[in-house]
Short mmCIF file of C-alpha atoms and ligand atoms in Angstrom, two decimals:
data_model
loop_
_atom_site.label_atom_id
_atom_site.label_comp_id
_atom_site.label_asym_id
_atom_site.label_seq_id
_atom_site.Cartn_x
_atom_site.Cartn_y
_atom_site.Cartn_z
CA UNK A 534 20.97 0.10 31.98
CA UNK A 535 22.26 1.49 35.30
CA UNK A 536 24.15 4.66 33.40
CA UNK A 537 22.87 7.93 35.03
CA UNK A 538 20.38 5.87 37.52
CA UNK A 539 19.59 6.08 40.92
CA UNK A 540 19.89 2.73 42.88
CA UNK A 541 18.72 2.26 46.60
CA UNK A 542 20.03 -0.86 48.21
CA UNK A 543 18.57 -1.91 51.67
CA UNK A 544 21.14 -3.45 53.63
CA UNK A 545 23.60 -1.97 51.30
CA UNK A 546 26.71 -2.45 54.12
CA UNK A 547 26.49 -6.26 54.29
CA UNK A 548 28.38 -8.87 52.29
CA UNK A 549 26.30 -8.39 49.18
CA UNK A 550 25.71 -4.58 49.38
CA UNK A 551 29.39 -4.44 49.52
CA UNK A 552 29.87 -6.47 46.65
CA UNK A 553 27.19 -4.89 44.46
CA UNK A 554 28.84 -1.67 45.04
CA UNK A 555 32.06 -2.30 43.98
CA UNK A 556 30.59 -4.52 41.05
CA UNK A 557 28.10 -1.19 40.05
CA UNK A 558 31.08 1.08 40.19
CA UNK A 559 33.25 -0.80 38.20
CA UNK A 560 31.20 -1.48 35.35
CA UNK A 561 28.55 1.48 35.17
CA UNK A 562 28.45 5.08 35.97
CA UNK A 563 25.23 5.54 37.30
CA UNK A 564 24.01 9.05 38.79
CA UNK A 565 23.52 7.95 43.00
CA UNK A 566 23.91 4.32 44.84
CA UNK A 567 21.80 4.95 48.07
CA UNK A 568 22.66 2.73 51.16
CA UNK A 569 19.94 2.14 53.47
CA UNK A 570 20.52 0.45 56.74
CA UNK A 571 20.47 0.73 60.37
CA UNK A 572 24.50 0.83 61.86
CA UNK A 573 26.00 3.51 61.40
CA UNK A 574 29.49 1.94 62.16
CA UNK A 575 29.26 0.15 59.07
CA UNK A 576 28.54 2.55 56.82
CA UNK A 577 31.27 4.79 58.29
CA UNK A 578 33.43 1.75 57.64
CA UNK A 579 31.93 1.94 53.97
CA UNK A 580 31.65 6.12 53.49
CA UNK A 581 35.77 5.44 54.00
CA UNK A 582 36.21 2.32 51.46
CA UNK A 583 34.85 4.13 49.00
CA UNK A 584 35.41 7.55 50.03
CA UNK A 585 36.92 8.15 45.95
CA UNK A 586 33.08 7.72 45.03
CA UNK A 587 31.49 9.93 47.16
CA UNK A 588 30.05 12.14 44.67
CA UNK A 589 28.23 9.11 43.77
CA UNK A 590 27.53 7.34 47.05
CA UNK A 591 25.03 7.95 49.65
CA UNK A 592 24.25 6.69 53.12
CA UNK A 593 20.62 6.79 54.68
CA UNK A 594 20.11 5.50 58.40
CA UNK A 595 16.73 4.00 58.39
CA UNK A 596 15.14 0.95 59.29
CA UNK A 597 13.03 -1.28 56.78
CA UNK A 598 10.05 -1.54 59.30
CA UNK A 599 9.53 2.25 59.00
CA UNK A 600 7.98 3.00 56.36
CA UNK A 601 7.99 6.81 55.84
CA UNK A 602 11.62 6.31 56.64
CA UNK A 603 11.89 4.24 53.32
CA UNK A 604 9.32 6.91 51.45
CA UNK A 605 11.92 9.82 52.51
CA UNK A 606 14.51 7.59 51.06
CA UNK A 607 13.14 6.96 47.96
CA UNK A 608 12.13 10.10 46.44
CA UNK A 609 13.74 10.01 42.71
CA UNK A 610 15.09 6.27 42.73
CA UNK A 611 14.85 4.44 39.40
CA UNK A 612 15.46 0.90 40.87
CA UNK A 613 15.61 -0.89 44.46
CA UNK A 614 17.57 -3.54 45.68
CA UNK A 615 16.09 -5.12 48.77
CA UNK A 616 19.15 -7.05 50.62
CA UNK A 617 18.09 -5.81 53.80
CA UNK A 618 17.06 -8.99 56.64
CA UNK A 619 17.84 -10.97 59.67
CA UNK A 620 19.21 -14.45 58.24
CA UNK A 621 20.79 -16.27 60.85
CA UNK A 622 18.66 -19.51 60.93
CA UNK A 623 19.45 -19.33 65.29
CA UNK A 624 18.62 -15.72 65.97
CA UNK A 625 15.56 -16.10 63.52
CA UNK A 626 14.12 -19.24 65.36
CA UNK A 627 14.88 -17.63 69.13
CA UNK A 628 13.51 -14.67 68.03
CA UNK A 629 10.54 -15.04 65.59
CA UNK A 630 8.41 -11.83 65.75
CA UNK A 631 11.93 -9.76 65.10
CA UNK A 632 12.39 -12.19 61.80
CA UNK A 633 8.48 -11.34 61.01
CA UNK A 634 9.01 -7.46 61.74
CA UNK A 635 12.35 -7.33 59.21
CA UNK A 636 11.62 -10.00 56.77
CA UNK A 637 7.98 -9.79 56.50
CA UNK A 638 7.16 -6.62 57.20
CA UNK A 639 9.88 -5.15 56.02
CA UNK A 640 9.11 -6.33 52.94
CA UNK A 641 5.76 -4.95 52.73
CA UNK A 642 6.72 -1.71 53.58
CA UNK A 643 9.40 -1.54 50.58
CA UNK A 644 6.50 -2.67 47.90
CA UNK A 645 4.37 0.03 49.66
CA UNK A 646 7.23 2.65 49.03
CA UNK A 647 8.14 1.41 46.22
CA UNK A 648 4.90 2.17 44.40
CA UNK A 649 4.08 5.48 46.29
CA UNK A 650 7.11 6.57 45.34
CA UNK A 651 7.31 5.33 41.24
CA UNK A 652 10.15 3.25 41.49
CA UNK A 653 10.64 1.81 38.10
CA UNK A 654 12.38 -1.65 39.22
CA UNK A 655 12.66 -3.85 42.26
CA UNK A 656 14.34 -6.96 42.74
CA UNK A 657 14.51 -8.70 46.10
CA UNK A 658 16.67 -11.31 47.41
CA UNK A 659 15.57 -15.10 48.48
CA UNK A 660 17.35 -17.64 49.65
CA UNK A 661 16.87 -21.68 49.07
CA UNK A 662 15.98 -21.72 52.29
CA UNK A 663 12.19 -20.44 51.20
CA UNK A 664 11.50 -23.07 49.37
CA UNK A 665 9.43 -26.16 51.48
CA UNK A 666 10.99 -23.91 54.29
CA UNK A 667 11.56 -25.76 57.52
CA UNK A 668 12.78 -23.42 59.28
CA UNK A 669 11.44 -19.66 60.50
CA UNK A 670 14.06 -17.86 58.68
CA UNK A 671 12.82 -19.90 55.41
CA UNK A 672 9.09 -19.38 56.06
CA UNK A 673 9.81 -15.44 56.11
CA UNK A 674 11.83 -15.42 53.13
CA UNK A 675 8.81 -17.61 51.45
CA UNK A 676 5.96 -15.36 52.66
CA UNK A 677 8.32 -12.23 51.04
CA UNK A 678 9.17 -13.58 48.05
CA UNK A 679 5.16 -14.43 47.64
CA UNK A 680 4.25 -10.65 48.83
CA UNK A 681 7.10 -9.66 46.17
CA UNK A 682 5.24 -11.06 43.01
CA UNK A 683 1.96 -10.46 43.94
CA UNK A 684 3.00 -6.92 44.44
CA UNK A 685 2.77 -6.76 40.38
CA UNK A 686 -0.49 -7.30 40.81
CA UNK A 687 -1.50 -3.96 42.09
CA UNK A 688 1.27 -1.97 40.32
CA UNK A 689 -0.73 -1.35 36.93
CA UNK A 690 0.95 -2.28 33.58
CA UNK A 691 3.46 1.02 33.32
CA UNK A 692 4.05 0.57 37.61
CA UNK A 693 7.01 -0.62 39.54
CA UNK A 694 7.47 -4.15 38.08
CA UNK A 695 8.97 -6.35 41.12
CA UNK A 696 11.06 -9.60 40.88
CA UNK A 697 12.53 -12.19 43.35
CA UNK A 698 16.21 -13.60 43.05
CA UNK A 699 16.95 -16.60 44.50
CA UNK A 700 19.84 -18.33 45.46
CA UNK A 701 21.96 -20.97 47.97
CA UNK A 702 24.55 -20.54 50.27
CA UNK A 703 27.27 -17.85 49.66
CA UNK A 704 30.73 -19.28 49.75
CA UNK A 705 32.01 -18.04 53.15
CA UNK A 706 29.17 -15.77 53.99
CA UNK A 707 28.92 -15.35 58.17
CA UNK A 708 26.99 -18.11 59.93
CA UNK A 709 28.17 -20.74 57.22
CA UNK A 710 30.04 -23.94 56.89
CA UNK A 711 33.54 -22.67 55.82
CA UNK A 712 34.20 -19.91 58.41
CA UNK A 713 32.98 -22.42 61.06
CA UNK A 714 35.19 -24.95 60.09
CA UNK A 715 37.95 -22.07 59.19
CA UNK A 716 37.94 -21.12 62.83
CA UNK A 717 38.55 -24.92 63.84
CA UNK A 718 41.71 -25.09 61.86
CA UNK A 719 43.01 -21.76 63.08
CA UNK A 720 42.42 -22.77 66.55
CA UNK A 721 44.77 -26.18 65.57
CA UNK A 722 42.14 -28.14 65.32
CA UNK A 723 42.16 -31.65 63.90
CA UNK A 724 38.85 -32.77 63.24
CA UNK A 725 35.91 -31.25 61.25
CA UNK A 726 32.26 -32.48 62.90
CA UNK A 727 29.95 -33.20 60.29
CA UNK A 728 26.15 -32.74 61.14
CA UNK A 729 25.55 -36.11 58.65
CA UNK A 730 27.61 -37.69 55.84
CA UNK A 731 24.79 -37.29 53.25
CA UNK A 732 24.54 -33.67 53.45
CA UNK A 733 25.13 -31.46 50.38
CA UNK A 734 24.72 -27.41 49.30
CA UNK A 735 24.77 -25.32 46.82
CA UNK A 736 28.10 -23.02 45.99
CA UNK A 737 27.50 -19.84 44.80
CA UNK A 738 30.09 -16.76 44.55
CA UNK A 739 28.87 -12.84 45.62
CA UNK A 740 30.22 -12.00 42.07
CA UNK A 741 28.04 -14.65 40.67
CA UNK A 742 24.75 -13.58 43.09
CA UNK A 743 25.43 -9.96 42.31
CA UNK A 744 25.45 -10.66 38.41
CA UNK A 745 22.45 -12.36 38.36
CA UNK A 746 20.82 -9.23 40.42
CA UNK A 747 22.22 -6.99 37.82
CA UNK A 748 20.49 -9.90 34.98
CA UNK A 749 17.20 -9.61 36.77
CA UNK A 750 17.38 -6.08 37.17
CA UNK A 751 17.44 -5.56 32.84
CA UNK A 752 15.21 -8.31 32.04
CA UNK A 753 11.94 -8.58 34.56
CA UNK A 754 8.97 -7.99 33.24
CA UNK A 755 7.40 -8.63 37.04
CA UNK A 756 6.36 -11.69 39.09
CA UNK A 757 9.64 -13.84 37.85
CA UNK A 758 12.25 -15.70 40.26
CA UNK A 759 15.80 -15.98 38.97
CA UNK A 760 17.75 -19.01 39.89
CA UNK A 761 21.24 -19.62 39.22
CA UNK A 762 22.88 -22.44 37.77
CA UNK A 763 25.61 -23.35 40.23
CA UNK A 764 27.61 -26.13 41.57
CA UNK A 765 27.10 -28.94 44.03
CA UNK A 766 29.29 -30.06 46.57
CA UNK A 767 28.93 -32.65 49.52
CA UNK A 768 30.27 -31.14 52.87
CA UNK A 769 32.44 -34.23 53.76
CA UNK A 770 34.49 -33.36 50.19
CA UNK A 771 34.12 -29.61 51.56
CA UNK A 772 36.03 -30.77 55.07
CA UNK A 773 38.33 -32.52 53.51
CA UNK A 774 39.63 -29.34 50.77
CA UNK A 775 40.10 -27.04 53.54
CA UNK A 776 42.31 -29.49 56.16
CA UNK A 777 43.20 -33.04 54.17
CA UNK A 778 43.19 -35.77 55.65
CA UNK A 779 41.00 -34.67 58.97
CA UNK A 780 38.96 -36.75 60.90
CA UNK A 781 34.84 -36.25 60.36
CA UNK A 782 33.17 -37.07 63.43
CA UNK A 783 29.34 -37.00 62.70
CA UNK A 784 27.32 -35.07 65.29
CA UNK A 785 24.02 -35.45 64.05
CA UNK A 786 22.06 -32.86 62.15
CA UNK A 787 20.44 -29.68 63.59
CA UNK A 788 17.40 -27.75 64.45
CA UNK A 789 15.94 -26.28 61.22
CA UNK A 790 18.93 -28.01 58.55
CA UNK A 791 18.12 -29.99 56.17
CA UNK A 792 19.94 -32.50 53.66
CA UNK A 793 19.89 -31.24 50.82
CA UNK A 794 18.69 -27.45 49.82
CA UNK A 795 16.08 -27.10 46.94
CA UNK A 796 15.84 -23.84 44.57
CA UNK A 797 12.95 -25.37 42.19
CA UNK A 798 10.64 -27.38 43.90
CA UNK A 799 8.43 -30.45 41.84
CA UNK A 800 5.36 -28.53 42.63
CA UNK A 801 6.63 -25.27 40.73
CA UNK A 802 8.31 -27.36 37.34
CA UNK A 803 4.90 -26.62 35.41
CA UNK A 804 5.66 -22.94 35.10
CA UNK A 805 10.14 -22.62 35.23
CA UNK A 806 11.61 -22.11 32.49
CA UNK A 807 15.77 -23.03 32.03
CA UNK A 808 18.05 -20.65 30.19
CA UNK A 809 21.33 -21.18 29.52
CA UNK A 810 22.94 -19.60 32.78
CA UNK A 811 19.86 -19.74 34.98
CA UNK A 812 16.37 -20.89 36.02
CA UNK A 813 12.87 -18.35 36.10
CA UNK A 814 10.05 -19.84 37.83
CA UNK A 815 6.83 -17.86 36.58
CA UNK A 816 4.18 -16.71 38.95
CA UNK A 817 0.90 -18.38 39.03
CA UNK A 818 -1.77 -15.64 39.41
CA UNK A 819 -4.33 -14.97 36.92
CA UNK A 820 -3.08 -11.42 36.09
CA UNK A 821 0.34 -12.99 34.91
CA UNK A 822 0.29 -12.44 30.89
CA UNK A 823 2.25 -15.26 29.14
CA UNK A 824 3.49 -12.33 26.81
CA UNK A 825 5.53 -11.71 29.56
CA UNK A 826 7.55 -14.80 29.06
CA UNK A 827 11.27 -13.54 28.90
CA UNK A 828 12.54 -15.25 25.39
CA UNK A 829 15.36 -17.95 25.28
CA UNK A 830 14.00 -19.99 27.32
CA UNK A 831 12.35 -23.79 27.91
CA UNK A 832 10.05 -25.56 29.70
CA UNK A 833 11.59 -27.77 32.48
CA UNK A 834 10.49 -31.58 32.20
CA UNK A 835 7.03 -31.80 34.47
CA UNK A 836 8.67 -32.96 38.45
CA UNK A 837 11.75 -31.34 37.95
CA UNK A 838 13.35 -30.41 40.86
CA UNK A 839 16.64 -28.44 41.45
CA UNK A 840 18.27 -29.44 44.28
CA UNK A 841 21.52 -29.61 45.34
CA UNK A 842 21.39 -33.43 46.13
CA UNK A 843 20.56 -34.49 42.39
CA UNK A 844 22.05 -31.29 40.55
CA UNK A 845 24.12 -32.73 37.32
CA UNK A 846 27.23 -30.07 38.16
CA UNK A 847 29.42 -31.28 41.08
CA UNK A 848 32.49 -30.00 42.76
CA UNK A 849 35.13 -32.36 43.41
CA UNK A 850 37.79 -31.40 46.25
CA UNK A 851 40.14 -30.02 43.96
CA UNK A 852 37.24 -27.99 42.94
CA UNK A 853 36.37 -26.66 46.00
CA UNK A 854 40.00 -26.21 46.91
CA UNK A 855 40.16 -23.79 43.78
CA UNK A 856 37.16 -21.72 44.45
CA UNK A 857 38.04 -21.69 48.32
CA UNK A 858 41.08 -19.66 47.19
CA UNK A 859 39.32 -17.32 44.26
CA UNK A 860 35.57 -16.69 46.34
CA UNK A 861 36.36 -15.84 49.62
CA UNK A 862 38.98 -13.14 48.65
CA UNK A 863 35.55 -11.35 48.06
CA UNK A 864 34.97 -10.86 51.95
N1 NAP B 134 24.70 -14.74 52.56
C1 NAP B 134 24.09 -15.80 52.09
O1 NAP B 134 24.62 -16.92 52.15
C2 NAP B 134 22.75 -15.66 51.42
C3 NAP B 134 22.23 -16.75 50.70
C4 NAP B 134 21.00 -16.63 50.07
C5 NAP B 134 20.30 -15.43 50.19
N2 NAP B 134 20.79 -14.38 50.93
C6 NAP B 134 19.99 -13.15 51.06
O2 NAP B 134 20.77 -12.06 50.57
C7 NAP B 134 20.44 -10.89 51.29
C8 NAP B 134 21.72 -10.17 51.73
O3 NAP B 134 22.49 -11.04 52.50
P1 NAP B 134 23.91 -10.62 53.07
O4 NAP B 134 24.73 -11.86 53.09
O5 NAP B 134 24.41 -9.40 52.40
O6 NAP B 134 23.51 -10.26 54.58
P2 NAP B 134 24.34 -9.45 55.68
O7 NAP B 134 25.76 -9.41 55.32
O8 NAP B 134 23.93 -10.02 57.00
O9 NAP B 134 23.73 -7.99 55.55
C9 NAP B 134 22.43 -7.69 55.93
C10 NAP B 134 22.23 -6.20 55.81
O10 NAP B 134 20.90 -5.88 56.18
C11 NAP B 134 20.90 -4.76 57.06
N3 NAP B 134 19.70 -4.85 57.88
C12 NAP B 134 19.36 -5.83 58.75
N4 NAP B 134 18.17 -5.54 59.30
C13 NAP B 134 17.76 -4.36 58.75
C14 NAP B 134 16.61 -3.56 58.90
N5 NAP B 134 15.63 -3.91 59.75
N6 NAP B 134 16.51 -2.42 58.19
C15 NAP B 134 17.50 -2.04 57.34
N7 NAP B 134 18.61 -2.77 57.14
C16 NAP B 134 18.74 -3.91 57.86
C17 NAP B 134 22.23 -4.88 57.82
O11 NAP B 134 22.74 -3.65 58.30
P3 NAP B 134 22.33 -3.01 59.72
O12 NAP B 134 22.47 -4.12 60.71
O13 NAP B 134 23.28 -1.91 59.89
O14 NAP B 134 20.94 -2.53 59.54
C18 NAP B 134 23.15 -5.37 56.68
O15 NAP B 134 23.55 -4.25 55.92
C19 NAP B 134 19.50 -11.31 52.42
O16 NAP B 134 18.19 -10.97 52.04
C20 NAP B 134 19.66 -12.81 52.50
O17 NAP B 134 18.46 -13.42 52.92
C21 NAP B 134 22.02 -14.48 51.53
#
């Protein structure tokens, strides 16, 4: 479905822009990939990766708070990809009107283009963090992904159709776990500090985020979000794949963490739906149409909840060992 299309990714130069790219490339020949994003060091850095596709590729400077920026940008796109956002949990809670400007109302500003401009499909990325969000980065990310499906609302039947997907902690993305603790073992390091024993998280791949894009991309009908089916594992088995044997000191857990993440909260089990790879949570606005109900799918038991503290797939440290060697080649 992305043969001879035009694809506009916003925050196209970080880790999953990058990814999506090379993934798009590889398996599709579509007609432009647009990359829209503020630095442009980093897309020089990415004009030269993939200088072989430059017939193909295109780099916009632009901002997503400015709007007619994004309108100028989007003339003739069939389908968006909105990446773009501050997500440092840190920066966002030091800084919360920045976090508001890029994740909120940035976000706003791509529906708004988005349906000026006739863009046939939009899907936007979430985090866990959204859900029961406890933290400022989460509570943007929640108010977006909310702003994304009621966009469908005022889109009309043959409009832009706009869908949310949604998923944990990438393996070795920057500001997580395994670089942190990566950078204690380079520096010889012997110890791993553990913010509390109990703590678990989601794994997820970019290959695996990127494919489930590329899923949600073919089959929205508007108003869904896509959760993958992924892993657990606890971050004491986590410490003790990537230096055996280490000591754990437990420091306590920080400002805006939490335990355990959650991608399908009890509150939302009455309308997701499990496939056989993934999750869709259904909106909940009277305009939804149950014959938009994407087939294949069943109703989740009523409390369900998907978190990674009582998910039924677990990574054991071998586990973990293996994927720390296959995923984070994709940096
Ligand atoms: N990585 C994870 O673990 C993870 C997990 C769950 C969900 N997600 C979500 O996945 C998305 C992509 O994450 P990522 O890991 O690829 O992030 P990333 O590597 O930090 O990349 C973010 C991109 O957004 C651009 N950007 C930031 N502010 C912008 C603005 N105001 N206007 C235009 N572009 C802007 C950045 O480029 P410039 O600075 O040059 O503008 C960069 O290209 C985010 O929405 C994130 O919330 C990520």
């Amino acid at each position: 479905m992305l043969n001879n299309k035009t694809i506009l990714i916003t925050g196209g130069t970080g880790s999953f822009g990058h990814h999506f790219v090379e993934y798009v490339l590889k398996n599709y020949k579509p007609k432009k990939i647009i990359i829209y994003s503020r630095d442009e060091f980093k897309q020089f850095n990415m004009q030269n990766k993939y200088k072989e596709h430059s017939d193909i590729l295109r780099f916009f400077i632009g901002d997503v708070r400015d709007k007619d920026r994004l309108e100028r940008a989007l003339k003739g796109v069939d389908y968006v990809i909105h990446a773009a956002a501050l997500k440092q949990v840190p920066a966002c809670e030091y800084n919360p009107i920045e976090a508001i400007k890029t994740n909120i109302n940035g976000a706003c500003n791509v529906i708004d283009a988005c349906l000026d401009t006739g863009v046939k499909k939009v899907v936007a990325l979430s985090t866990d963090k959204s859900v029961s969000p406890i933290n400022l980065y989460g509570s943007t990310k929640m108010v977006s992904d909310k702003l994304f499906a009621a966009a469908n609302a005022y889109s009309g039947s043959d409009g832009t159709s706009f869908a949310v997907v949604r998923y944990g902690n990438v393996a070795g993305s920057r500001g997580s776990v395994i670089p942190f603790f990566q950078n204690i073992i380079d520096n010889g390091g012997k110890e791993l500090p553990i913010t509390d024993y109990r703590m678990t998280r989601f794994w997820i791949s970019l290959e695996e985020g990127v494919k489930l894009v590329v899923k949600a991309l073919e089959e929205a009908r508007g108003g869904e979000v896509f959760i993958s089916k992924i892993p657990s594992f606890k971050i004491t088995d986590l410490a003790q794949a990537m230096l055996p044997g280490c000591e754990m000191p437990e420091v306590g857990i920080r400002e805006g963490e939490k335990l355990h993440e959650v991608m399908v909260p009890a509150e939302d089990s009455m309308r997701t739906y499990e496939y056989d790879k993934h999750y869709i949570i259904y909106p909940n606005y009277n305009w939804w149409n149950p014959d938009k109900l994407i087939p294949g799918g069943e109703l989740v038991e009523p409390g369900f909840i998907y978190s990674s503290g009582t998910n039924k797939e677990w990574m054991s440290i071998e586990d973990i060992k293996a994927k720390l060697l296959t995923d984070l080649d994709e940096h």
